[in-house]
XYZ file of C-alpha atoms in Angstrom:
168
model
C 81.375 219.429 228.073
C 79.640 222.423 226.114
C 77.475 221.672 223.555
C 79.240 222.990 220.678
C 77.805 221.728 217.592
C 80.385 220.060 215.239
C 82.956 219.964 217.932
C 84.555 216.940 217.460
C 84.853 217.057 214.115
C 87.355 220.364 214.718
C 91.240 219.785 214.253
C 91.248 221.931 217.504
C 89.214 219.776 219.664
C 91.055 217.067 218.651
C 94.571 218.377 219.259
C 93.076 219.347 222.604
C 92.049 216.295 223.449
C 94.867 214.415 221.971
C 97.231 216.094 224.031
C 95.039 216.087 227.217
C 94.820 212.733 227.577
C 98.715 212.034 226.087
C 99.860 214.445 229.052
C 96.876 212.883 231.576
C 97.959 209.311 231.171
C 101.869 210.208 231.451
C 101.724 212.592 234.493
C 97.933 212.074 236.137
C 95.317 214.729 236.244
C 95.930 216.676 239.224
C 99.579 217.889 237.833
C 98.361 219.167 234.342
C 97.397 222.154 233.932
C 94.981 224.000 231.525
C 97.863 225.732 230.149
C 100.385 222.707 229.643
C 97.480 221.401 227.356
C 97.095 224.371 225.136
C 100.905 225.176 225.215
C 101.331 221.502 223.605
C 98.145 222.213 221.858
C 98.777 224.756 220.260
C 95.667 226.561 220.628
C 94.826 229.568 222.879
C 92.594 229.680 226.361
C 89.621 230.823 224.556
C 90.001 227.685 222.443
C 89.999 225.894 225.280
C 87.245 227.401 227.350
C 84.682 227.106 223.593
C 84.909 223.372 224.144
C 85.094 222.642 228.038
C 84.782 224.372 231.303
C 87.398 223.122 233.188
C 90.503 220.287 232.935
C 88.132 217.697 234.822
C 85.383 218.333 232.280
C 87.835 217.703 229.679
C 88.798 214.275 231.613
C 85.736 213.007 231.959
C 85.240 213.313 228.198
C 88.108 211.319 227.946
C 87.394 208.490 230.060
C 83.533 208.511 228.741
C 85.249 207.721 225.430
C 87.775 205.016 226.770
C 84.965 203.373 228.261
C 82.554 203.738 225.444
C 85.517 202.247 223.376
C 86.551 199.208 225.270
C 82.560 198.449 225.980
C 82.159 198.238 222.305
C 85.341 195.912 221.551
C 84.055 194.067 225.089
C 80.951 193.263 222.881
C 82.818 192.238 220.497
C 84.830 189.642 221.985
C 81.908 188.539 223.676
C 79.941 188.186 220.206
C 82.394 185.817 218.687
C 82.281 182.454 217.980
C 84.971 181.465 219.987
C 85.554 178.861 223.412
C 84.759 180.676 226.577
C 88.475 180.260 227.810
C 89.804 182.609 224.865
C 86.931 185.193 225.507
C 88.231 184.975 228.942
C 92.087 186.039 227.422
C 91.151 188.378 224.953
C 89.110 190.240 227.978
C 92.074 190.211 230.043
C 94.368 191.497 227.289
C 92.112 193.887 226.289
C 92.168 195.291 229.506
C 96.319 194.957 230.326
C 96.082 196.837 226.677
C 94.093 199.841 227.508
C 95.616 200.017 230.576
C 99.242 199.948 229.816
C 99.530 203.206 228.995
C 98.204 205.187 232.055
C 100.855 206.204 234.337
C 100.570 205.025 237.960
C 99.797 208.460 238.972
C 96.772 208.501 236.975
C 95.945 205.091 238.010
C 95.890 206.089 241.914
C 93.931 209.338 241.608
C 91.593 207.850 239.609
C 91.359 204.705 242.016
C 91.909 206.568 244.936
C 88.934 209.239 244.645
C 91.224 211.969 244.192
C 88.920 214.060 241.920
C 85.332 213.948 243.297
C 83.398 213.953 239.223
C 85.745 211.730 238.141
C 85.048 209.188 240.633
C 81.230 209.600 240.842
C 81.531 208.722 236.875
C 83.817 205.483 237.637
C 81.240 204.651 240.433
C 78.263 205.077 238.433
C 79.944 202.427 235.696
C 80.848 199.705 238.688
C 76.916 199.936 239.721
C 75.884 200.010 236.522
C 77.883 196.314 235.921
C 76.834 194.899 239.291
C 74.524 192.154 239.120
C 71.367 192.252 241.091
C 71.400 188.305 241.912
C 74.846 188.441 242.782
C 76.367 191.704 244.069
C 79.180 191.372 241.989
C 80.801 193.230 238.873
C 81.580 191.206 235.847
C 84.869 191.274 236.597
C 85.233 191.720 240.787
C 87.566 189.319 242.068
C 90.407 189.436 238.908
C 89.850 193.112 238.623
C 91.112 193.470 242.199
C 93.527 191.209 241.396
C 94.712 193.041 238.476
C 94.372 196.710 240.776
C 96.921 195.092 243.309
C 98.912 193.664 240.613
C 99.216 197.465 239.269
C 100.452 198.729 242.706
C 103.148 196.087 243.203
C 104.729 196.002 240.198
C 104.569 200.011 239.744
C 104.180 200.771 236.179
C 103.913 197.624 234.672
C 104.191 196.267 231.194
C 101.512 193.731 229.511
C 104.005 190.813 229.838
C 104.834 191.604 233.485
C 100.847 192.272 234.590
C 100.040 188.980 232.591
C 102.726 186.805 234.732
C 101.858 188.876 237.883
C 98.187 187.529 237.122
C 99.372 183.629 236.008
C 98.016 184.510 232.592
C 101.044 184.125 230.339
């Protein structure tokens, strides 16, 4: 993203990447255009171009903030008071949560490696969560669970993920 100083703070940004990620999650990257998102915008190119340099830039400022967001309520969870077994659920339902609304499109090019900076970032986060002792992310086997839960049922809702997963 360009360093523009006081750029998230602008109604345009915002709008921008409102809309980005409204039109990202419902059709996947790869079939939005630059346009689409200023058309539904409203703001021009130019507008555009002041904040990022291209629609993948613009993506990967969107999933740096989904991430940053669901780390922080991860922490959360994880700094209550509460038995292990409901950490465990709130976890999961945080995920099925965040999740729910990405389109299966967006799910596959993102898990597929479709767009080359998009998956070095997703990458980077999976070897940043690997544990040295073990080899494994904190979540390995049930996330794969959950990824081929995702594919079979299509676009799934929470409910049907959660029984898909035994978790109701």
């Amino acid at each position: 993203m360009k360093n523009k100083k006081n750029s998230k703070k602008s109604r345009k940004f915002q709008s921008i990447v409102t809309t980005a990620q409204e039109l990202y999650f419902r059709f996947g990257m790869k079939r939005v255009t630059v346009e689409e998102i200023c058309q539904e915008a409203g703001v021009s190119k130019m507008t555009f171009y002041k904040y990022f340099d291209n629609k993948t830039d613009l993506a990967l400022y969107i999933l740096k903030e989904i991430i940053a967001e669901t780390e922080n309520k991860y922490e959360t969870i994880m700094k209550k008071n509460v038995p292990f077994a409901q950490k465990v659920e709130e976890t999961i339902r945080l995920k099925l949560e965040q999740n729910e609304k990405f389109s299966q499109e967006f799910f596959r090019e993102l898990l597929n490696g479709e767009i080359p900076d998009i998956s070095d970032l997703l990458h980077k986060k999976i070897q940043e969560e690997v544990g040295a002792a073990s080899g494994f992310s904190r979540l390995t086997i049930s996330q794969f669970q959950y990824i081929n839960a995702i594919y079979d049922l299509g676009s799934p809702t929470v409910t049907e993920l959660a029984e898909k997963l035994n978790i109701t």
